[in-house]
Amino acid sequence: MRSSAPALEIKNLRKTYTRPAVDGLSLTIKRGEFYALLGPNGAGKTTTLRMVAGLLAPDSGEINICGIDARKDPVDAKSVMAWVPDEPMIYDKLDPMEYLEFVAGLWAMDASRAEKQAHELIEILGLTPHANKRCQGLSKGMRQKVALAGALIHDPELIILDEPLTGLDAASARQVKEVLRQRVAHGTTVIMTTHILEVAERMAERIGVIANGRLIAEGTLAELSAQAGHCESNLEDIFLSLTAAESAAA
Ligand code: ATP
């Protein structure tokens, strides 16, 4: 691992099903950045992130995570990142605290550090009243928060989240945003997909827009506005203008 290397560097990534889902995508995300990946339904966001997380083999291209070649050294790459899918899986028979202890055990974490981290995550995510109830009895939103806590327990350098706020109530969404903000403030990198454009607008330092498996625009809100021809000022208008231009060109 090289500390000067970007948190994520993707070069010319490709995955084709019946047609290209990810079509020569290149992206560089710096350490400590909060990056939102946006795109219309079917743009290739989840396919991209699943390849980065090592859950799907690319047809071609390069993926480097904190300087680790993820295709050559997938285990090392996984050790520095966390992946939170849109439909997380947790162990129903365990309670949230047991689940976090179990995940910490998989990472061979020191028991007292694991316990401290688990308590902190349970508290900040508002799970304290449910910490000792079996996960099978928890609501979808609570389960999502348990899965997030499990992904964060080993202090990953890169956190990748696919639609983390979908289905969360306002209080839970705020707790999740707060956890992510705190991590970024401590130098962790966060990449997330979202269809909630105000979240991207408020939280992300840079935004990438993909359509048809290709990066069509990237930058700060001001830079995206410039790319959309300065006609639009809010992200929803900018996003619709950029993606409409792309579908007209496709
Ligand atoms: P959404 O915002 O709707 O979640 P997305 O940007 O995450 O969309 P992907 O799920 O990555 O998009 O899908 C990209 C394209 O790849 C779509 O055309 C989809 O139908 C196709 N695709 C994804 N997974 C498969 C699969 N397992 N088999 C065949 N086609 C697939």
PDB file of C-alpha atoms and ligand atoms in Angstrom:
ATOM      1  CA  MET A   1       0.000   0.000   0.000  1.00  0.00           C
ATOM      2  CA  ARG A   2       1.314   3.463  -0.901  1.00  0.00           C
ATOM      3  CA  SER A   3       0.093   6.294   1.291  1.00  0.00           C
ATOM      4  CA  SER A   4       0.558   8.813  -1.524  1.00  0.00           C
ATOM      5  CA  ALA A   5      -1.550   6.740  -3.952  1.00  0.00           C
ATOM      6  CA  PRO A   6      -5.152   7.840  -4.610  1.00  0.00           C
ATOM      7  CA  ALA A   7      -7.853   6.087  -2.591  1.00  0.00           C
ATOM      8  CA  LEU A   8      -9.254   4.713  -5.847  1.00  0.00           C
ATOM      9  CA  GLU A   9      -7.917   4.723  -9.354  1.00  0.00           C
ATOM     10  CA  ILE A  10      -9.883   3.016 -12.110  1.00  0.00           C
ATOM     11  CA  LYS A  11      -8.530   2.892 -15.648  1.00  0.00           C
ATOM     12  CA  ASN A  12     -10.469   1.935 -18.718  1.00  0.00           C
ATOM     13  CA  LEU A  13     -12.790  -0.429 -16.831  1.00  0.00           C
ATOM     14  CA  ARG A  14     -15.157  -2.516 -18.944  1.00  0.00           C
ATOM     15  CA  LYS A  15     -17.970  -4.977 -18.300  1.00  0.00           C
ATOM     16  CA  THR A  16     -20.373  -6.129 -20.968  1.00  0.00           C
ATOM     17  CA  TYR A  17     -23.525  -8.169 -20.506  1.00  0.00           C
ATOM     18  CA  THR A  18     -25.701  -8.154 -23.603  1.00  0.00           C
ATOM     19  CA  ARG A  19     -24.475  -4.594 -24.072  1.00  0.00           C
ATOM     20  CA  PRO A  20     -21.730  -2.611 -22.306  1.00  0.00           C
ATOM     21  CA  ALA A  21     -22.722  -1.847 -18.692  1.00  0.00           C
ATOM     22  CA  VAL A  22     -19.381  -0.180 -17.928  1.00  0.00           C
ATOM     23  CA  ASP A  23     -17.704   1.125 -21.021  1.00  0.00           C
ATOM     24  CA  GLY A  24     -14.092   2.227 -20.587  1.00  0.00           C
ATOM     25  CA  LEU A  25     -14.608   4.058 -17.293  1.00  0.00           C
ATOM     26  CA  SER A  26     -11.669   5.893 -15.716  1.00  0.00           C
ATOM     27  CA  LEU A  27     -11.877   7.636 -12.332  1.00  0.00           C
ATOM     28  CA  THR A  28      -9.413   8.937  -9.749  1.00  0.00           C
ATOM     29  CA  ILE A  29     -10.568   9.659  -6.217  1.00  0.00           C
ATOM     30  CA  LYS A  30      -8.165  11.296  -3.778  1.00  0.00           C
ATOM     31  CA  ARG A  31      -7.563  10.319  -0.163  1.00  0.00           C
ATOM     32  CA  GLY A  32      -9.984  11.934   2.229  1.00  0.00           C
ATOM     33  CA  GLU A  33     -12.441  12.913  -0.476  1.00  0.00           C
ATOM     34  CA  PHE A  34     -16.235  12.608  -0.267  1.00  0.00           C
ATOM     35  CA  TYR A  35     -17.239  11.608  -3.792  1.00  0.00           C
ATOM     36  CA  ALA A  36     -20.767  11.033  -5.090  1.00  0.00           C
ATOM     37  CA  LEU A  37     -21.322   8.883  -8.153  1.00  0.00           C
ATOM     38  CA  LEU A  38     -24.550   9.815  -9.889  1.00  0.00           C
ATOM     39  CA  GLY A  39     -26.259   8.515 -12.971  1.00  0.00           C
ATOM     40  CA  PRO A  40     -29.655   7.548 -14.329  1.00  0.00           C
ATOM     41  CA  ASN A  41     -31.070   4.064 -13.678  1.00  0.00           C
ATOM     42  CA  GLY A  42     -28.986   1.497 -15.514  1.00  0.00           C
ATOM     43  CA  ALA A  43     -26.013   3.868 -15.971  1.00  0.00           C
ATOM     44  CA  GLY A  44     -23.554   1.300 -14.585  1.00  0.00           C
ATOM     45  CA  LYS A  45     -22.990   2.616 -11.047  1.00  0.00           C
ATOM     46  CA  THR A  46     -23.605  -0.627  -9.142  1.00  0.00           C
ATOM     47  CA  THR A  47     -21.716  -2.678 -11.728  1.00  0.00           C
ATOM     48  CA  THR A  48     -18.728  -0.346 -11.326  1.00  0.00           C
ATOM     49  CA  LEU A  49     -18.793  -0.480  -7.539  1.00  0.00           C
ATOM     50  CA  ARG A  50     -19.230  -4.258  -7.464  1.00  0.00           C
ATOM     51  CA  MET A  51     -16.108  -4.595  -9.601  1.00  0.00           C
ATOM     52  CA  VAL A  52     -14.217  -2.239  -7.271  1.00  0.00           C
ATOM     53  CA  ALA A  53     -15.387  -4.283  -4.262  1.00  0.00           C
ATOM     54  CA  GLY A  54     -14.114  -7.474  -5.904  1.00  0.00           C
ATOM     55  CA  LEU A  55     -17.575  -9.045  -6.252  1.00  0.00           C
ATOM     56  CA  LEU A  56     -17.664  -8.999 -10.028  1.00  0.00           C
ATOM     57  CA  ALA A  57     -14.842  -9.687 -12.463  1.00  0.00           C
ATOM     58  CA  PRO A  58     -14.253  -6.921 -15.021  1.00  0.00           C
ATOM     59  CA  ASP A  59     -13.752  -7.842 -18.679  1.00  0.00           C
ATOM     60  CA  SER A  60     -10.747  -5.529 -18.715  1.00  0.00           C
ATOM     61  CA  GLY A  61      -9.267  -2.470 -17.067  1.00  0.00           C
ATOM     62  CA  GLU A  62      -7.352  -1.603 -13.919  1.00  0.00           C
ATOM     63  CA  ILE A  63      -8.528  -1.033 -10.342  1.00  0.00           C
ATOM     64  CA  ASN A  64      -6.104   0.311  -7.738  1.00  0.00           C
ATOM     65  CA  ILE A  65      -7.240   0.808  -4.162  1.00  0.00           C
ATOM     66  CA  CYS A  66      -4.865   2.862  -1.994  1.00  0.00           C
ATOM     67  CA  GLY A  67      -2.092   1.792  -4.351  1.00  0.00           C
ATOM     68  CA  ILE A  68      -3.026  -1.919  -4.251  1.00  0.00           C
ATOM     69  CA  ASP A  69      -3.779  -3.615  -7.558  1.00  0.00           C
ATOM     70  CA  ALA A  70      -7.207  -5.029  -6.659  1.00  0.00           C
ATOM     71  CA  ARG A  71      -7.266  -7.514  -9.524  1.00  0.00           C
ATOM     72  CA  LYS A  72      -3.876  -8.963  -8.551  1.00  0.00           C
ATOM     73  CA  ASP A  73      -4.152  -8.685  -4.755  1.00  0.00           C
ATOM     74  CA  PRO A  74      -7.880  -8.829  -3.990  1.00  0.00           C
ATOM     75  CA  VAL A  75      -7.441  -9.848  -0.348  1.00  0.00           C
ATOM     76  CA  ASP A  76      -5.096  -6.935   0.423  1.00  0.00           C
ATOM     77  CA  ALA A  77      -7.404  -4.561  -1.428  1.00  0.00           C
ATOM     78  CA  LYS A  78     -10.436  -5.767   0.547  1.00  0.00           C
ATOM     79  CA  SER A  79      -8.595  -5.262   3.829  1.00  0.00           C
ATOM     80  CA  VAL A  80      -8.452  -1.477   3.346  1.00  0.00           C
ATOM     81  CA  MET A  81     -11.993  -0.947   2.128  1.00  0.00           C
ATOM     82  CA  ALA A  82     -15.591  -1.425   3.139  1.00  0.00           C
ATOM     83  CA  TRP A  83     -18.451  -2.150   0.790  1.00  0.00           C
ATOM     84  CA  VAL A  84     -22.028  -1.418   1.820  1.00  0.00           C
ATOM     85  CA  PRO A  85     -24.466  -2.727  -0.797  1.00  0.00           C
ATOM     86  CA  ASP A  86     -27.972  -1.385  -1.280  1.00  0.00           C
ATOM     87  CA  GLU A  87     -29.453  -4.624   0.136  1.00  0.00           C
ATOM     88  CA  PRO A  88     -27.051  -5.543   2.909  1.00  0.00           C
ATOM     89  CA  MET A  89     -26.810  -9.030   4.354  1.00  0.00           C
ATOM     90  CA  ILE A  90     -26.391  -9.534   8.079  1.00  0.00           C
ATOM     91  CA  TYR A  91     -26.717 -12.578  10.308  1.00  0.00           C
ATOM     92  CA  ASP A  92     -30.289 -12.670  11.570  1.00  0.00           C
ATOM     93  CA  LYS A  93     -29.652 -14.938  14.530  1.00  0.00           C
ATOM     94  CA  LEU A  94     -27.137 -12.510  16.044  1.00  0.00           C
ATOM     95  CA  ASP A  95     -27.935  -9.258  17.789  1.00  0.00           C
ATOM     96  CA  PRO A  96     -26.187  -6.077  16.540  1.00  0.00           C
ATOM     97  CA  MET A  97     -23.487  -6.243  19.215  1.00  0.00           C
ATOM     98  CA  GLU A  98     -22.781  -9.930  18.528  1.00  0.00           C
ATOM     99  CA  TYR A  99     -22.730  -9.218  14.786  1.00  0.00           C
ATOM    100  CA  LEU A 100     -20.157  -6.454  15.233  1.00  0.00           C
ATOM    101  CA  GLU A 101     -18.030  -8.686  17.474  1.00  0.00           C
ATOM    102  CA  PHE A 102     -18.262 -11.425  14.838  1.00  0.00           C
ATOM    103  CA  VAL A 103     -17.161  -9.083  12.021  1.00  0.00           C
ATOM    104  CA  ALA A 104     -14.358  -7.672  14.188  1.00  0.00           C
ATOM    105  CA  GLY A 105     -13.234 -11.270  14.768  1.00  0.00           C
ATOM    106  CA  LEU A 106     -13.036 -11.867  11.016  1.00  0.00           C
ATOM    107  CA  TRP A 107     -10.674  -8.894  10.804  1.00  0.00           C
ATOM    108  CA  ALA A 108      -8.683 -10.280  13.761  1.00  0.00           C
ATOM    109  CA  MET A 109      -9.192  -7.035  15.633  1.00  0.00           C
ATOM    110  CA  ASP A 110      -7.998  -6.642  19.176  1.00  0.00           C
ATOM    111  CA  ALA A 111     -11.016  -7.464  21.386  1.00  0.00           C
ATOM    112  CA  SER A 112     -10.973  -4.300  23.490  1.00  0.00           C
ATOM    113  CA  ARG A 113     -10.594  -2.046  20.419  1.00  0.00           C
ATOM    114  CA  ALA A 114     -13.427  -3.951  18.718  1.00  0.00           C
ATOM    115  CA  GLU A 115     -15.673  -3.537  21.733  1.00  0.00           C
ATOM    116  CA  LYS A 116     -14.966   0.206  21.942  1.00  0.00           C
ATOM    117  CA  GLN A 117     -15.606   0.686  18.222  1.00  0.00           C
ATOM    118  CA  ALA A 118     -18.788  -1.397  18.372  1.00  0.00           C
ATOM    119  CA  HIS A 119     -20.167   0.652  21.264  1.00  0.00           C
ATOM    120  CA  GLU A 120     -19.346   3.922  19.489  1.00  0.00           C
ATOM    121  CA  LEU A 121     -20.967   2.830  16.222  1.00  0.00           C
ATOM    122  CA  ILE A 122     -24.048   1.449  17.982  1.00  0.00           C
ATOM    123  CA  GLU A 123     -24.458   4.719  19.831  1.00  0.00           C
ATOM    124  CA  ILE A 124     -23.888   7.141  16.960  1.00  0.00           C
ATOM    125  CA  LEU A 125     -26.226   5.139  14.722  1.00  0.00           C
ATOM    126  CA  GLY A 126     -29.001   5.202  17.316  1.00  0.00           C
ATOM    127  CA  LEU A 127     -28.965   1.422  17.758  1.00  0.00           C
ATOM    128  CA  THR A 128     -28.447   1.336  21.527  1.00  0.00           C
ATOM    129  CA  PRO A 129     -32.059   0.284  22.343  1.00  0.00           C
ATOM    130  CA  HIS A 130     -31.711  -2.592  19.852  1.00  0.00           C
ATOM    131  CA  ALA A 131     -28.123  -3.649  20.610  1.00  0.00           C
ATOM    132  CA  ASN A 132     -29.197  -6.898  22.234  1.00  0.00           C
ATOM    133  CA  LYS A 133     -32.183  -7.815  20.050  1.00  0.00           C
ATOM    134  CA  ARG A 134     -31.781 -10.377  17.291  1.00  0.00           C
ATOM    135  CA  CYS A 135     -31.306  -8.753  13.884  1.00  0.00           C
ATOM    136  CA  GLN A 136     -34.187 -10.763  12.401  1.00  0.00           C
ATOM    137  CA  GLY A 137     -36.623  -8.633  14.427  1.00  0.00           C
ATOM    138  CA  LEU A 138     -35.168  -5.303  13.302  1.00  0.00           C
ATOM    139  CA  SER A 139     -36.688  -3.046  10.667  1.00  0.00           C
ATOM    140  CA  LYS A 140     -35.053  -2.654   7.241  1.00  0.00           C
ATOM    141  CA  GLY A 141     -33.596   0.739   8.177  1.00  0.00           C
ATOM    142  CA  MET A 142     -32.148  -0.580  11.426  1.00  0.00           C
ATOM    143  CA  ARG A 143     -30.648  -3.550   9.590  1.00  0.00           C
ATOM    144  CA  GLN A 144     -29.092  -1.142   7.101  1.00  0.00           C
ATOM    145  CA  LYS A 145     -27.456   0.716   9.978  1.00  0.00           C
ATOM    146  CA  VAL A 146     -26.171  -2.546  11.504  1.00  0.00           C
ATOM    147  CA  ALA A 147     -24.650  -3.450   8.136  1.00  0.00           C
ATOM    148  CA  LEU A 148     -22.995  -0.027   7.937  1.00  0.00           C
ATOM    149  CA  ALA A 149     -21.580  -0.437  11.441  1.00  0.00           C
ATOM    150  CA  GLY A 150     -20.214  -3.852  10.419  1.00  0.00           C
ATOM    151  CA  ALA A 151     -18.545  -2.336   7.363  1.00  0.00           C
ATOM    152  CA  LEU A 152     -16.906   0.420   9.408  1.00  0.00           C
ATOM    153  CA  ILE A 153     -15.733  -1.544  12.413  1.00  0.00           C
ATOM    154  CA  HIS A 154     -12.233  -2.268  11.062  1.00  0.00           C
ATOM    155  CA  ASP A 155     -11.592   1.409  10.208  1.00  0.00           C
ATOM    156  CA  PRO A 156     -11.354   1.034   6.422  1.00  0.00           C
ATOM    157  CA  GLU A 157      -9.492   3.689   4.445  1.00  0.00           C
ATOM    158  CA  LEU A 158     -12.068   3.628   1.665  1.00  0.00           C
ATOM    159  CA  ILE A 159     -15.815   3.269   2.240  1.00  0.00           C
ATOM    160  CA  ILE A 160     -18.004   2.511  -0.760  1.00  0.00           C
ATOM    161  CA  LEU A 161     -21.752   2.751  -0.316  1.00  0.00           C
ATOM    162  CA  ASP A 162     -24.476   1.960  -2.834  1.00  0.00           C
ATOM    163  CA  GLU A 163     -27.590   4.046  -2.092  1.00  0.00           C
ATOM    164  CA  PRO A 164     -26.954   4.170   1.667  1.00  0.00           C
ATOM    165  CA  LEU A 165     -29.846   6.488   2.517  1.00  0.00           C
ATOM    166  CA  THR A 166     -32.671   4.827   0.613  1.00  0.00           C
ATOM    167  CA  GLY A 167     -35.379   3.678   2.999  1.00  0.00           C
ATOM    168  CA  LEU A 168     -33.977   5.477   6.043  1.00  0.00           C
ATOM    169  CA  ASP A 169     -36.142   7.847   8.066  1.00  0.00           C
ATOM    170  CA  ALA A 170     -34.916  11.408   8.603  1.00  0.00           C
ATOM    171  CA  ALA A 171     -33.254  10.679  11.947  1.00  0.00           C
ATOM    172  CA  SER A 172     -31.477   7.572  10.653  1.00  0.00           C
ATOM    173  CA  ALA A 173     -30.358   9.356   7.479  1.00  0.00           C
ATOM    174  CA  ARG A 174     -28.883  12.114   9.627  1.00  0.00           C
ATOM    175  CA  GLN A 175     -27.038   9.560  11.797  1.00  0.00           C
ATOM    176  CA  VAL A 176     -25.568   7.849   8.729  1.00  0.00           C
ATOM    177  CA  LYS A 177     -24.525  11.179   7.195  1.00  0.00           C
ATOM    178  CA  GLU A 178     -22.927  12.161  10.498  1.00  0.00           C
ATOM    179  CA  VAL A 179     -20.914   8.920  10.676  1.00  0.00           C
ATOM    180  CA  LEU A 180     -19.693   9.426   7.124  1.00  0.00           C
ATOM    181  CA  ARG A 181     -18.820  13.100   7.746  1.00  0.00           C
ATOM    182  CA  GLN A 182     -16.814  12.142  10.827  1.00  0.00           C
ATOM    183  CA  ARG A 183     -14.905   9.502   8.900  1.00  0.00           C
ATOM    184  CA  VAL A 184     -14.064  11.949   6.109  1.00  0.00           C
ATOM    185  CA  ALA A 185     -12.953  14.522   8.713  1.00  0.00           C
ATOM    186  CA  HIS A 186     -10.459  11.904   9.926  1.00  0.00           C
ATOM    187  CA  GLY A 187      -9.065  11.295   6.455  1.00  0.00           C
ATOM    188  CA  THR A 188     -11.191   8.342   5.272  1.00  0.00           C
ATOM    189  CA  THR A 189     -12.420   8.396   1.684  1.00  0.00           C
ATOM    190  CA  VAL A 190     -16.127   7.928   0.981  1.00  0.00           C
ATOM    191  CA  ILE A 191     -17.644   7.079  -2.380  1.00  0.00           C
ATOM    192  CA  MET A 192     -21.374   6.745  -2.605  1.00  0.00           C
ATOM    193  CA  THR A 193     -24.061   6.428  -5.205  1.00  0.00           C
ATOM    194  CA  THR A 194     -27.326   8.201  -4.586  1.00  0.00           C
ATOM    195  CA  HIS A 195     -30.433   9.294  -6.403  1.00  0.00           C
ATOM    196  CA  ILE A 196     -31.027  11.853  -3.641  1.00  0.00           C
ATOM    197  CA  LEU A 197     -29.379  14.795  -5.337  1.00  0.00           C
ATOM    198  CA  GLU A 198     -29.568  17.183  -2.355  1.00  0.00           C
ATOM    199  CA  VAL A 199     -27.406  14.705  -0.415  1.00  0.00           C
ATOM    200  CA  ALA A 200     -24.773  14.717  -3.141  1.00  0.00           C
ATOM    201  CA  GLU A 201     -25.034  18.484  -3.423  1.00  0.00           C
ATOM    202  CA  ARG A 202     -24.604  19.045   0.331  1.00  0.00           C
ATOM    203  CA  MET A 203     -22.112  16.338   1.234  1.00  0.00           C
ATOM    204  CA  ALA A 204     -19.871  15.567  -1.719  1.00  0.00           C
ATOM    205  CA  GLU A 205     -16.747  17.548  -2.507  1.00  0.00           C
ATOM    206  CA  ARG A 206     -16.754  16.160  -6.037  1.00  0.00           C
ATOM    207  CA  ILE A 207     -19.443  14.515  -8.078  1.00  0.00           C
ATOM    208  CA  GLY A 208     -19.060  12.153 -11.011  1.00  0.00           C
ATOM    209  CA  VAL A 209     -21.938  11.653 -13.432  1.00  0.00           C
ATOM    210  CA  ILE A 210     -22.049   8.453 -15.434  1.00  0.00           C
ATOM    211  CA  ALA A 211     -24.378   7.494 -18.257  1.00  0.00           C
ATOM    212  CA  ASN A 212     -24.243   4.441 -20.497  1.00  0.00           C
ATOM    213  CA  GLY A 213     -21.244   3.176 -18.528  1.00  0.00           C
ATOM    214  CA  ARG A 214     -19.120   6.248 -19.252  1.00  0.00           C
ATOM    215  CA  LEU A 215     -18.098   9.249 -17.162  1.00  0.00           C
ATOM    216  CA  ILE A 216     -19.825  12.191 -18.805  1.00  0.00           C
ATOM    217  CA  ALA A 217     -19.001  14.918 -16.279  1.00  0.00           C
ATOM    218  CA  GLU A 218     -17.043  15.317 -13.067  1.00  0.00           C
ATOM    219  CA  GLY A 219     -16.126  18.043 -10.618  1.00  0.00           C
ATOM    220  CA  THR A 220     -17.417  20.333  -7.915  1.00  0.00           C
ATOM    221  CA  LEU A 221     -20.923  21.697  -8.237  1.00  0.00           C
ATOM    222  CA  ALA A 222     -19.530  24.870  -9.833  1.00  0.00           C
ATOM    223  CA  GLU A 223     -17.463  22.821 -12.296  1.00  0.00           C
ATOM    224  CA  LEU A 224     -20.460  20.676 -13.224  1.00  0.00           C
ATOM    225  CA  SER A 225     -22.524  23.808 -13.713  1.00  0.00           C
ATOM    226  CA  ALA A 226     -19.846  25.089 -16.102  1.00  0.00           C
ATOM    227  CA  GLN A 227     -19.904  21.760 -17.956  1.00  0.00           C
ATOM    228  CA  ALA A 228     -23.684  22.091 -18.273  1.00  0.00           C
ATOM    229  CA  GLY A 229     -23.167  25.523 -19.872  1.00  0.00           C
ATOM    230  CA  HIS A 230     -23.689  27.666 -16.722  1.00  0.00           C
ATOM    231  CA  CYS A 231     -27.431  27.703 -17.423  1.00  0.00           C
ATOM    232  CA  GLU A 232     -28.269  25.742 -14.283  1.00  0.00           C
ATOM    233  CA  SER A 233     -27.379  26.331 -10.660  1.00  0.00           C
ATOM    234  CA  ASN A 234     -28.850  23.447  -8.667  1.00  0.00           C
ATOM    235  CA  LEU A 235     -27.655  19.883  -8.994  1.00  0.00           C
ATOM    236  CA  GLU A 236     -30.981  18.496 -10.133  1.00  0.00           C
ATOM    237  CA  ASP A 237     -31.108  20.881 -13.105  1.00  0.00           C
ATOM    238  CA  ILE A 238     -27.409  20.334 -13.870  1.00  0.00           C
ATOM    239  CA  PHE A 239     -27.823  16.547 -13.672  1.00  0.00           C
ATOM    240  CA  LEU A 240     -30.899  16.532 -15.916  1.00  0.00           C
ATOM    241  CA  SER A 241     -29.216  18.832 -18.420  1.00  0.00           C
ATOM    242  CA  LEU A 242     -26.016  16.714 -18.572  1.00  0.00           C
ATOM    243  CA  THR A 243     -27.825  13.371 -18.821  1.00  0.00           C
ATOM    244  CA  ALA A 244     -30.381  14.653 -21.347  1.00  0.00           C
ATOM    245  CA  ALA A 245     -27.518  15.776 -23.580  1.00  0.00           C
ATOM    246  CA  GLU A 246     -25.985  12.292 -23.260  1.00  0.00           C
ATOM    247  CA  SER A 247     -29.212  10.415 -24.107  1.00  0.00           C
ATOM    248  CA  ALA A 248     -29.772  12.714 -27.081  1.00  0.00           C
ATOM    249  CA  ALA A 249     -26.228  11.883 -28.265  1.00  0.00           C
ATOM    250  CA  ALA A 250     -26.591   8.087 -27.652  1.00  0.00           C
TER     251      ALA A 250
HETATM  252  P1  ATP B   1     -29.713   1.937 -10.807  1.00  0.00           P
HETATM  253  O1  ATP B   1     -29.577   3.412 -10.571  1.00  0.00           O
HETATM  254  O2  ATP B   1     -31.020   1.595 -11.431  1.00  0.00           O
HETATM  255  O3  ATP B   1     -29.382   1.090  -9.607  1.00  0.00           O
HETATM  256  P2  ATP B   1     -27.081   1.440 -11.999  1.00  0.00           P
HETATM  257  O4  ATP B   1     -26.480   2.691 -12.508  1.00  0.00           O
HETATM  258  O5  ATP B   1     -26.575   0.938 -10.696  1.00  0.00           O
HETATM  259  O6  ATP B   1     -28.654   1.574 -11.970  1.00  0.00           O
HETATM  260  P3  ATP B   1     -26.318  -1.143 -13.019  1.00  0.00           P
HETATM  261  O7  ATP B   1     -27.113  -1.931 -12.028  1.00  0.00           O
HETATM  262  O8  ATP B   1     -24.858  -1.098 -12.857  1.00  0.00           O
HETATM  263  O9  ATP B   1     -26.883   0.350 -13.118  1.00  0.00           O
HETATM  264  O10 ATP B   1     -26.671  -1.711 -14.468  1.00  0.00           O
HETATM  265  C1  ATP B   1     -26.004  -1.284 -15.636  1.00  0.00           C
HETATM  266  C2  ATP B   1     -26.513  -2.082 -16.824  1.00  0.00           C
HETATM  267  O11 ATP B   1     -26.069  -3.424 -16.715  1.00  0.00           O
HETATM  268  C3  ATP B   1     -28.023  -2.123 -16.935  1.00  0.00           C
HETATM  269  O12 ATP B   1     -28.362  -2.068 -18.311  1.00  0.00           O
HETATM  270  C4  ATP B   1     -28.382  -3.481 -16.353  1.00  0.00           C
HETATM  271  O13 ATP B   1     -29.558  -3.972 -16.932  1.00  0.00           O
HETATM  272  C5  ATP B   1     -27.179  -4.306 -16.765  1.00  0.00           C
HETATM  273  N1  ATP B   1     -26.910  -5.402 -15.837  1.00  0.00           N
HETATM  274  C6  ATP B   1     -26.521  -5.271 -14.549  1.00  0.00           C
HETATM  275  N2  ATP B   1     -26.323  -6.479 -13.982  1.00  0.00           N
HETATM  276  C7  ATP B   1     -26.626  -7.403 -14.934  1.00  0.00           C
HETATM  277  C8  ATP B   1     -26.623  -8.827 -14.973  1.00  0.00           C
HETATM  278  N3  ATP B   1     -26.260  -9.536 -13.914  1.00  0.00           N
HETATM  279  N4  ATP B   1     -26.968  -9.419 -16.135  1.00  0.00           N
HETATM  280  C9  ATP B   1     -27.309  -8.706 -17.235  1.00  0.00           C
HETATM  281  N5  ATP B   1     -27.328  -7.351 -17.267  1.00  0.00           N
HETATM  282  C10 ATP B   1     -26.993  -6.709 -16.136  1.00  0.00           C
END
